Every structure is written in structure tokens, then in C-alpha cells.
Amino acid sequence: MKTLTFRRPDDWHVHFRDGAVLRQVVPATARDFGRAIVMPNLVPPVTTAAMAAAYRERIVAAVPSGARFTPLMTCYLTDGTDADDLVSGHARGIFTAAKLYPAHATTNSQHGVSSIDKIHPVLGAMEKAGVPLLTHGELVRKDVDIFDRERLFIDRVLEPTLKRFPGLKVVMEHITTKDGVEVVRAHRGRLGATITPQHLLYNRNALFEGGLRPHMYCLPVLKREEHRLVLRAAATSGEASFFLGTDTAPHLRHLKEAACGCAGVFSALTAVQAYLRVFAEENALDRFESFASLNGPAFYGLPPNEETVTYVEKPSVAPEAVEVPDEGPIVCLLGGETVEWSRA
Ligand code: DOR
Ligand code: ZN
């Protein structure tokens, strides 16, 4: 039986929500991961240091006793973001980064940035203070095809921003295309990228396999096979620019299996097994630790976790769902399927 021991990984992109859902999903992430970058797209969004500090407390209260887990908080950028509050929140260790949601790009992004020039003064302050910018990299317009959103964001928003603010560190969250991989390589060192398990495992056919598959729907949507193959090569390359970020995005089952289903894949419980499947298939298990546990902390200027985690190549059946009391189930990525790796 193959055994794999690696430094405890971090998840550089998670959604915890709030309330009853938060209490069920924080333990799922804290089980495998030492730290996580927490997305701020709550209702209302986390737009100030005071809100982030209060949210962090609610997360910490949901960490099971005995688990060592540190949430890293982000500021939701709006057209009206207060640069002083953001920079001082970062200096006080409340904010690790700030997140750009282009307005109306995804779940709870209606308060997002309407046009990048609206936040140029904030980006200038972030550049000066060393606050990383995390981007939802999609240009969303009626006349832009959904499968071209990432490429057009790169051309029209990302590249001009990198040029205008040469000292700004940027993460393209959840890259899904070869264009994403290429731009990250072109700006090595200051531009990093997270990659989700679903974009490594599936192409867009999975959305329509035998019928409409709402649990395969996330944003950015799954792409063509040629993009998936480039993403797999990047994730398993060991290159420092690419790191683990699940984008675990819990939605109650009835909100996904609906006439207008929510975007998001809940992967916290099975993400490590999903990534291990990919790395095993690519004969790259020796590079898993770089992707999962080393590249992310290096990009953020943090030390890697000291503890280790061991997985064994022993098949097990992944849990179908996490049950939220009084609200219902949240369906898991790979739920009910046999996975090759189990936590030792
Ligand atoms: O699929 C997604 N779900 N993509 C996002 O960008 C947001 C997330 C969510 O919050 O549900
Ligand atoms: Zn996300």
C-alpha cells in the first residue's frame, strides 16, 4: 500500500458562508488544511476590517477543539472601499488580502467593482502597503460569451492593472483556461494562481452528462478538454506560481437543484483525495507537496506548516453530503464515489 506524507496543506480559496452552514463546513476544511484564505462574499459582504475581525471570530468558534486551523481574511472590494481601513486592517493582521469581484460576475457580487478604474486609488495603496489583490478573473457582459470571460478579463482588466501597478501582487483565483496559465507564467513571481479540483477532474461535458448536472456548475464554468489538460500540467509541474485553492463553495442541495441553480462545488471534504487522484494519474505525486503545501505560503510570504498529514492508497467511499441541521444537505464533490486515497 502506497503511503504519502506531506506537510499539512493550506487552502488558498474557500467559502465558509455564515451561521448554520459555517458551523458544518469549517470543520470539513479544518480537518485537512492548516490555513485557508476566506472569501468575503457574504450577505452583506465583508467590506471593513471590523466586519472581517468579527467574521474571523465566528469562524474560529466553529473550529473543532483539537484542530489547529487559522482563517486568513479578505476584504471585499467595492467602488467605495476605504483604502485606509484596508491598509490598516492589513497592518493589524486582520486582512491578508483583498478580493476583486467584478460586479455581477458570481454569487453575491452585486456590490462588486463596477469598473477597475473606480478602485485605482485603492490598488495604489495596496501596492504601497504590500496587500495582495485576489481576482475573480471574468469579464461579464451580455455580449461576451461565457467561455471567453477569462480571456477577456486577462486582456482588458488584468494585464493593464499589472502594468499600471508594477509592485502589486496578484492572484488569479480558480484559473480555468490555457490563457490563464500563460499569463501567470508570463508574470512569474508577482502573479500566482489557484486551481480547483473540479477544473482538473472535469471538462464542460460533465455539465451535460446524460442531462443537466447542477452539482457540476460553478463559476468560472468548466471549460474544454484542451484547457483542462493545460491546467493539469501546470498544477503538477511544481512551478511556484500554481497552488491549491479549492473554491469550496457550499450551497444547500435545493438551491442547486433548482430552476436557477447556484454556482459552486462543495469540495472541502474530498478535495485532497481529488487532487491526489490527479497527481497520481499524472505520475507527479512527488510534486504534490509543492502545489498543496509550499507554493501558496511562499507566495504570501508565510512559513509552510510544520505538521504533516499522511494519506494511504486505500480505496474508500466519499461521503455523499454534509447535513446542515434544519436546512438540508450540501452535496460533496465525488460524493458516493470510490476515491483511491484515504487519510491515514
Ligand atoms: O462557483 C462559484 N461559487 N464561483 C464563485 O466565484 C463564487 C462561489 C460562491 O460563492 O458560491
Ligand atoms: Zn470562490
GROMACS .gro file of C-alpha atoms and ligand atoms in nm:
model
  356
    1MET     CA    1   0.000   0.000   0.000
    2LYS     CA    2   0.146   0.336  -0.105
    3THR     CA    3   0.183   0.593   0.174
    4LEU     CA    4   0.225   0.964   0.116
    5THR     CA    5   0.330   1.202   0.393
    6PHE     CA    6   0.341   1.573   0.323
    7ARG     CA    7   0.332   1.899   0.512
    8ARG     CA    8  -0.017   1.993   0.614
    9PRO     CA    9  -0.166   2.175   0.314
   10ASP     CA   10  -0.343   2.512   0.307
   11ASP     CA   11  -0.646   2.605   0.102
   12TRP     CA   12  -0.592   2.943  -0.064
   13HIS     CA   13  -0.958   2.990  -0.164
   14VAL     CA   14  -1.262   2.889   0.043
   15HIS     CA   15  -1.620   2.999   0.105
   16PHE     CA   16  -1.742   2.937   0.458
   17ARG     CA   17  -2.068   3.139   0.448
   18ASP     CA   18  -2.211   3.211   0.793
   19GLY     CA   19  -2.446   3.076   1.061
   20ALA     CA   20  -2.554   2.712   1.047
   21VAL     CA   21  -2.374   2.641   0.719
   22LEU     CA   22  -2.049   2.785   0.853
   23ARG     CA   23  -2.068   2.559   1.157
   24GLN     CA   24  -2.085   2.250   0.933
   25VAL     CA   25  -1.828   2.346   0.670
   26VAL     CA   26  -1.548   2.495   0.883
   27PRO     CA   27  -1.472   2.153   1.041
   28ALA     CA   28  -1.458   1.999   0.692
   29THR     CA   29  -1.181   2.238   0.588
   30ALA     CA   30  -1.003   2.233   0.928
   31ARG     CA   31  -0.972   1.854   0.905
   32ASP     CA   32  -0.718   1.861   0.622
   33PHE     CA   33  -0.595   2.219   0.597
   34GLY     CA   34  -0.384   2.433   0.830
   35ARG     CA   35  -0.494   2.769   0.693
   36ALA     CA   36  -0.742   2.900   0.442
   37ILE     CA   37  -0.799   3.224   0.257
   38VAL     CA   38  -1.162   3.303   0.337
   39MET     CA   39  -1.373   3.468   0.070
   40PRO     CA   40  -1.574   3.774   0.177
   41ASN     CA   41  -1.888   3.737  -0.042
   42LEU     CA   42  -2.134   3.714   0.245
   43VAL     CA   43  -2.467   3.895   0.261
   44PRO     CA   44  -2.379   4.172   0.340
   45PRO     CA   45  -2.021   4.141   0.213
   46VAL     CA   46  -1.716   4.172   0.439
   47THR     CA   47  -1.603   4.519   0.341
   48THR     CA   48  -1.434   4.655   0.655
   49ALA     CA   49  -1.167   4.542   0.898
   50ALA     CA   50  -1.423   4.542   1.181
   51MET     CA   51  -1.651   4.309   0.983
   52ALA     CA   52  -1.360   4.080   0.900
   53ALA     CA   53  -1.246   4.063   1.263
   54ALA     CA   54  -1.599   3.970   1.376
   55TYR     CA   55  -1.631   3.711   1.095
   56ARG     CA   56  -1.295   3.561   1.188
   57GLU     CA   57  -1.423   3.511   1.543
   58ARG     CA   58  -1.730   3.327   1.417
   59ILE     CA   59  -1.507   3.100   1.209
   60VAL     CA   60  -1.267   3.031   1.495
   61ALA     CA   61  -1.563   2.941   1.718
   62ALA     CA   62  -1.662   2.673   1.462
   63VAL     CA   63  -1.318   2.504   1.457
   64PRO     CA   64  -1.343   2.170   1.641
   65SER     CA   65  -1.142   2.158   1.961
   66GLY     CA   66  -0.807   1.997   1.898
   67ALA     CA   67  -0.788   2.110   1.536
   68ARG     CA   68  -0.525   2.369   1.456
   69PHE     CA   69  -0.664   2.594   1.189
   70THR     CA   70  -0.609   2.961   1.105
   71PRO     CA   71  -0.851   3.154   0.882
   72LEU     CA   72  -0.690   3.427   0.671
   73MET     CA   73  -0.937   3.705   0.599
   74THR     CA   74  -1.002   3.907   0.285
   75CYS     CA   75  -1.169   4.240   0.213
   76TYR     CA   76  -1.449   4.255  -0.047
   77LEU     CA   77  -1.361   4.545  -0.274
   78THR     CA   78  -1.639   4.782  -0.379
   79ASP     CA   79  -1.643   5.110  -0.570
   80GLY     CA   80  -1.639   5.275  -0.227
   81THR     CA   81  -1.366   5.078  -0.046
   82ASP     CA   82  -1.190   5.283   0.223
   83ALA     CA   83  -0.819   5.237   0.141
   84ASP     CA   84  -0.710   5.349   0.490
   85ASP     CA   85  -0.929   5.090   0.662
   86LEU     CA   86  -0.799   4.819   0.426
   87VAL     CA   87  -0.433   4.908   0.470
   88SER     CA   88  -0.460   4.948   0.846
   89GLY     CA   89  -0.658   4.623   0.869
   90HIS     CA   90  -0.373   4.454   0.682
   91ALA     CA   91  -0.111   4.612   0.910
   92ARG     CA   92  -0.306   4.487   1.214
   93GLY     CA   93  -0.313   4.131   1.080
   94ILE     CA   94  -0.686   4.127   1.013
   95PHE     CA   95  -0.672   4.127   0.635
   96THR     CA   96  -0.436   3.902   0.441
   97ALA     CA   97  -0.558   4.022   0.101
   98ALA     CA   98  -0.842   4.196  -0.085
   99LYS     CA   99  -1.076   4.035  -0.335
  100LEU     CA  100  -1.192   4.185  -0.661
  101TYR     CA  101  -1.533   4.064  -0.771
  102PRO     CA  102  -1.629   4.233  -1.093
  103ALA     CA  103  -1.990   4.342  -1.029
  104HIS     CA  104  -2.243   4.066  -1.113
  105ALA     CA  105  -1.972   3.811  -1.202
  106THR     CA  106  -2.079   3.548  -0.948
  107THR     CA  107  -2.255   3.466  -0.618
  108ASN     CA  108  -2.315   3.780  -0.410
  109SER     CA  109  -2.103   4.000  -0.631
  110GLN     CA  110  -2.367   4.267  -0.687
  111HIS     CA  111  -2.172   4.505  -0.463
  112GLY     CA  112  -1.850   4.430  -0.652
  113VAL     CA  113  -1.641   4.670  -0.854
  114SER     CA  114  -1.827   4.824  -1.149
  115SER     CA  115  -1.514   4.927  -1.336
  116ILE     CA  116  -1.149   4.875  -1.241
  117ASP     CA  117  -1.062   5.246  -1.262
  118LYS     CA  118  -1.303   5.306  -0.971
  119ILE     CA  119  -1.052   5.134  -0.741
  120HIS     CA  120  -0.725   5.265  -0.886
  121PRO     CA  121  -0.652   5.470  -0.572
  122VAL     CA  122  -0.716   5.162  -0.355
  123LEU     CA  123  -0.491   4.947  -0.575
  124GLY     CA  124  -0.219   5.211  -0.544
  125ALA     CA  125  -0.247   5.197  -0.166
  126MET     CA  126  -0.239   4.816  -0.172
  127GLU     CA  127   0.069   4.819  -0.393
  128LYS     CA  128   0.245   5.051  -0.150
  129ALA     CA  129   0.144   4.853   0.158
  130GLY     CA  130   0.206   4.508   0.008
  131VAL     CA  131  -0.156   4.388   0.018
  132PRO     CA  132  -0.215   4.116  -0.243
  133LEU     CA  133  -0.507   4.153  -0.485
  134LEU     CA  134  -0.713   3.837  -0.543
  135THR     CA  135  -0.923   3.839  -0.857
  136HIS     CA  136  -1.233   3.667  -0.981
  137GLY     CA  137  -1.097   3.678  -1.334
  138GLU     CA  138  -1.401   3.705  -1.556
  139LEU     CA  139  -1.526   3.987  -1.774
  140VAL     CA  140  -1.903   3.956  -1.751
  141ARG     CA  141  -2.109   4.128  -2.017
  142LYS     CA  142  -2.414   4.029  -2.216
  143ASP     CA  143  -2.217   4.039  -2.540
  144VAL     CA  144  -1.926   3.829  -2.407
  145ASP     CA  145  -1.958   3.452  -2.442
  146ILE     CA  146  -1.938   3.281  -2.103
  147PHE     CA  147  -1.649   3.063  -2.224
  148ASP     CA  148  -1.446   3.373  -2.320
  149ARG     CA  149  -1.487   3.561  -1.995
  150GLU     CA  150  -1.149   3.464  -1.851
  151ARG     CA  151  -0.951   3.550  -2.163
  152LEU     CA  152  -1.119   3.891  -2.195
  153PHE     CA  153  -1.062   3.966  -1.826
  154ILE     CA  154  -0.693   3.897  -1.880
  155ASP     CA  155  -0.672   4.124  -2.185
  156ARG     CA  156  -0.887   4.411  -2.066
  157VAL     CA  157  -0.850   4.416  -1.687
  158LEU     CA  158  -0.562   4.205  -1.559
  159GLU     CA  159  -0.280   4.299  -1.798
  160PRO     CA  160  -0.349   4.675  -1.778
  161THR     CA  161  -0.365   4.650  -1.397
  162LEU     CA  162  -0.034   4.461  -1.376
  163LYS     CA  163   0.121   4.729  -1.594
  164ARG     CA  164  -0.022   5.022  -1.404
  165PHE     CA  165   0.075   4.886  -1.060
  166PRO     CA  166   0.407   4.707  -1.114
  167GLY     CA  167   0.457   4.637  -0.743
  168LEU     CA  168   0.111   4.490  -0.683
  169LYS     CA  169   0.099   4.117  -0.612
  170VAL     CA  170  -0.198   3.948  -0.773
  171VAL     CA  171  -0.359   3.604  -0.757
  172MET     CA  172  -0.586   3.492  -1.037
  173GLU     CA  173  -0.824   3.273  -0.844
  174HIS     CA  174  -0.954   2.949  -0.993
  175ILE     CA  175  -0.792   2.971  -1.337
  176THR     CA  176  -0.971   2.758  -1.593
  177THR     CA  177  -0.801   2.815  -1.928
  178LYS     CA  178  -0.468   2.790  -2.105
  179ASP     CA  179  -0.481   3.171  -2.133
  180GLY     CA  180  -0.482   3.183  -1.752
  181VAL     CA  181  -0.184   2.950  -1.729
  182GLU     CA  182   0.006   3.153  -1.990
  183VAL     CA  183  -0.046   3.491  -1.826
  184VAL     CA  184   0.057   3.354  -1.487
  185ARG     CA  185   0.379   3.216  -1.637
  186ALA     CA  186   0.444   3.548  -1.812
  187HIS     CA  187   0.431   3.735  -1.479
  188ARG     CA  188   0.604   3.475  -1.265
  189GLY     CA  189   0.682   3.592  -0.912
  190ARG     CA  190   0.414   3.860  -0.878
  191LEU     CA  191   0.116   3.679  -1.031
  192GLY     CA  192   0.005   3.347  -0.885
  193ALA     CA  193  -0.297   3.127  -0.947
  194THR     CA  194  -0.513   2.883  -0.758
  195ILE     CA  195  -0.660   2.580  -0.933
  196THR     CA  196  -0.971   2.392  -0.816
  197PRO     CA  197  -1.012   2.014  -0.809
  198GLN     CA  198  -1.315   2.024  -1.039
  199HIS     CA  199  -1.131   2.211  -1.314
  200LEU     CA  200  -0.859   1.944  -1.303
  201LEU     CA  201  -1.101   1.650  -1.298
  202TYR     CA  202  -1.372   1.751  -1.545
  203ASN     CA  203  -1.428   1.932  -1.870
  204ARG     CA  204  -1.751   2.105  -1.969
  205ASN     CA  205  -1.910   1.782  -2.092
  206ALA     CA  206  -1.959   1.695  -1.724
  207LEU     CA  207  -2.224   1.968  -1.703
  208PHE     CA  208  -2.444   1.784  -1.951
  209GLU     CA  209  -2.364   1.417  -1.899
  210GLY     CA  210  -2.697   1.238  -1.959
  211GLY     CA  211  -2.883   1.550  -1.850
  212LEU     CA  212  -2.825   1.876  -1.668
  213ARG     CA  213  -2.584   1.833  -1.376
  214PRO     CA  214  -2.628   2.122  -1.133
  215HIS     CA  215  -2.359   1.994  -0.896
  216MET     CA  216  -2.102   2.039  -1.172
  217TYR     CA  217  -2.193   2.406  -1.211
  218CYS     CA  218  -1.952   2.660  -1.073
  219LEU     CA  219  -1.806   2.989  -1.186
  220PRO     CA  220  -1.591   3.017  -1.384
  221VAL     CA  221  -1.768   2.727  -1.559
  222LEU     CA  222  -1.586   2.411  -1.661
  223LYS     CA  223  -1.405   2.452  -1.991
  224ARG     CA  224  -1.298   2.245  -2.293
  225GLU     CA  225  -1.071   1.943  -2.258
  226GLU     CA  226  -0.771   2.126  -2.408
  227HIS     CA  227  -0.785   2.374  -2.119
  228ARG     CA  228  -0.819   2.101  -1.856
  229LEU     CA  229  -0.506   1.931  -1.987
  230VAL     CA  230  -0.305   2.255  -1.966
  231LEU     CA  231  -0.431   2.313  -1.610
  232ARG     CA  232  -0.329   1.960  -1.509
  233ALA     CA  233   0.019   2.013  -1.650
  234ALA     CA  234   0.052   2.345  -1.464
  235ALA     CA  235  -0.075   2.215  -1.129
  236THR     CA  236   0.153   1.912  -1.139
  237SER     CA  237   0.456   2.097  -1.275
  238GLY     CA  238   0.584   2.201  -0.934
  239GLU     CA  239   0.609   2.563  -1.060
  240ALA     CA  240   0.586   2.808  -0.771
  241SER     CA  241   0.311   3.016  -0.935
  242PHE     CA  242   0.041   2.749  -0.906
  243PHE     CA  243  -0.110   2.649  -0.576
  244LEU     CA  244  -0.403   2.473  -0.416
  245GLY     CA  245  -0.728   2.665  -0.381
  246THR     CA  246  -1.040   2.453  -0.381
  247ASP     CA  247  -1.301   2.728  -0.418
  248THR     CA  248  -1.513   2.502  -0.197
  249ALA     CA  249  -1.849   2.679  -0.228
  250PRO     CA  250  -2.129   2.524  -0.023
  251HIS     CA  251  -2.489   2.571  -0.135
  252LEU     CA  252  -2.782   2.375   0.006
  253ARG     CA  253  -2.892   2.100  -0.232
  254HIS     CA  254  -3.233   2.254  -0.301
  255LEU     CA  255  -3.066   2.578  -0.409
  256LYS     CA  256  -2.852   2.395  -0.663
  257GLU     CA  257  -3.123   2.160  -0.791
  258ALA     CA  258  -3.347   2.448  -0.891
  259ALA     CA  259  -3.476   2.631  -1.198
  260CYS     CA  260  -3.195   2.881  -1.143
  261GLY     CA  261  -2.930   2.686  -0.954
  262CYS     CA  262  -2.648   2.846  -0.757
  263ALA     CA  263  -2.288   2.829  -0.879
  264GLY     CA  264  -2.042   2.641  -0.662
  265VAL     CA  265  -1.897   2.299  -0.586
  266PHE     CA  266  -1.860   2.192  -0.223
  267SER     CA  267  -1.527   2.012  -0.213
  268ALA     CA  268  -1.384   2.068   0.136
  269LEU     CA  269  -1.421   1.706   0.249
  270THR     CA  270  -1.285   1.539  -0.064
  271ALA     CA  271  -1.053   1.796  -0.219
  272VAL     CA  272  -0.726   1.635  -0.109
  273GLN     CA  273  -0.839   1.300  -0.247
  274ALA     CA  274  -0.945   1.467  -0.572
  275TYR     CA  275  -0.611   1.643  -0.614
  276LEU     CA  276  -0.423   1.322  -0.523
  277ARG     CA  277  -0.612   1.140  -0.797
  278VAL     CA  278  -0.491   1.400  -1.048
  279PHE     CA  279  -0.130   1.392  -0.929
  280ALA     CA  280  -0.127   1.010  -0.930
  281GLU     CA  281  -0.270   0.998  -1.282
  282GLU     CA  282  -0.003   1.246  -1.396
  283ASN     CA  283   0.276   1.049  -1.221
  284ALA     CA  284   0.352   1.360  -1.018
  285LEU     CA  285   0.290   1.258  -0.657
  286ASP     CA  286   0.643   1.379  -0.576
  287ARG     CA  287   0.527   1.732  -0.668
  288PHE     CA  288   0.203   1.725  -0.471
  289GLU     CA  289   0.357   1.889  -0.164
  290SER     CA  290   0.480   2.187  -0.368
  291PHE     CA  291   0.131   2.253  -0.501
  292ALA     CA  292  -0.058   2.182  -0.180
  293SER     CA  293   0.172   2.296   0.099
  294LEU     CA  294   0.470   2.502  -0.020
  295ASN     CA  295   0.391   2.727  -0.317
  296GLY     CA  296   0.100   2.910  -0.153
  297PRO     CA  297   0.278   3.009   0.168
  298ALA     CA  298   0.585   3.114  -0.033
  299PHE     CA  299   0.371   3.344  -0.249
  300TYR     CA  300   0.205   3.501   0.056
  301GLY     CA  301   0.537   3.527   0.243
  302LEU     CA  302   0.428   3.287   0.516
  303PRO     CA  303   0.613   2.983   0.653
  304PRO     CA  304   0.481   2.643   0.546
  305ASN     CA  305   0.301   2.438   0.810
  306GLU     CA  306   0.526   2.230   1.034
  307GLU     CA  307   0.283   1.943   1.092
  308THR     CA  308   0.247   1.663   0.840
  309VAL     CA  309  -0.051   1.469   0.707
  310THR     CA  310  -0.042   1.112   0.579
  311TYR     CA  311  -0.263   0.961   0.311
  312VAL     CA  312  -0.259   0.595   0.206
  313GLU     CA  313  -0.359   0.446  -0.125
  314LYS     CA  314  -0.659   0.262   0.014
  315PRO     CA  315  -0.998   0.294  -0.156
  316SER     CA  316  -1.288   0.440   0.040
  317VAL     CA  317  -1.630   0.576  -0.047
  318ALA     CA  318  -1.656   0.955  -0.027
  319PRO     CA  319  -1.939   1.098   0.185
  320GLU     CA  320  -2.246   1.200  -0.020
  321ALA     CA  321  -2.324   1.519   0.165
  322VAL     CA  322  -2.288   1.726   0.479
  323GLU     CA  323  -2.615   1.779   0.662
  324VAL     CA  324  -2.699   2.126   0.790
  325PRO     CA  325  -2.947   2.091   1.078
  326ASP     CA  326  -3.296   2.219   0.986
  327GLU     CA  327  -3.173   2.333   0.644
  328GLY     CA  328  -3.077   2.023   0.447
  329PRO     CA  329  -2.781   1.857   0.276
  330ILE     CA  330  -2.489   2.010   0.089
  331VAL     CA  331  -2.374   1.765  -0.177
  332CYS     CA  332  -2.000   1.682  -0.182
  333LEU     CA  333  -1.767   1.670  -0.481
  334LEU     CA  334  -1.715   1.297  -0.562
  335GLY     CA  335  -1.991   1.218  -0.310
  336GLY     CA  336  -2.075   0.846  -0.301
  337GLU     CA  337  -1.790   0.762  -0.538
  338THR     CA  338  -1.489   0.548  -0.461
  339VAL     CA  339  -1.174   0.751  -0.408
  340GLU     CA  340  -0.830   0.596  -0.418
  341TRP     CA  341  -0.670   0.775  -0.122
  342SER     CA  342  -0.771   0.779   0.244
  343ARG     CA  343  -0.639   0.979   0.536
  344ALA     CA  344  -0.417   0.751   0.749
  345DOR     O1  345  -1.888   2.879  -0.829
  345DOR     C1  346  -1.865   2.975  -0.758
  345DOR     N1  347  -1.921   2.986  -0.636
  345DOR     N2  348  -1.784   3.071  -0.801
  345DOR     C2  349  -1.766   3.185  -0.734
  345DOR     O2  350  -1.695   3.270  -0.782
  345DOR     C3  351  -1.839   3.210  -0.608
  345DOR     C4  352  -1.879   3.087  -0.544
  345DOR     C5  353  -1.983   3.105  -0.436
  345DOR     O3  354  -1.967   3.195  -0.354
  345DOR     O4  355  -2.077   3.027  -0.433
  346ZN      ZN  356  -1.470   3.143  -0.490
   0.00000   0.00000   0.00000
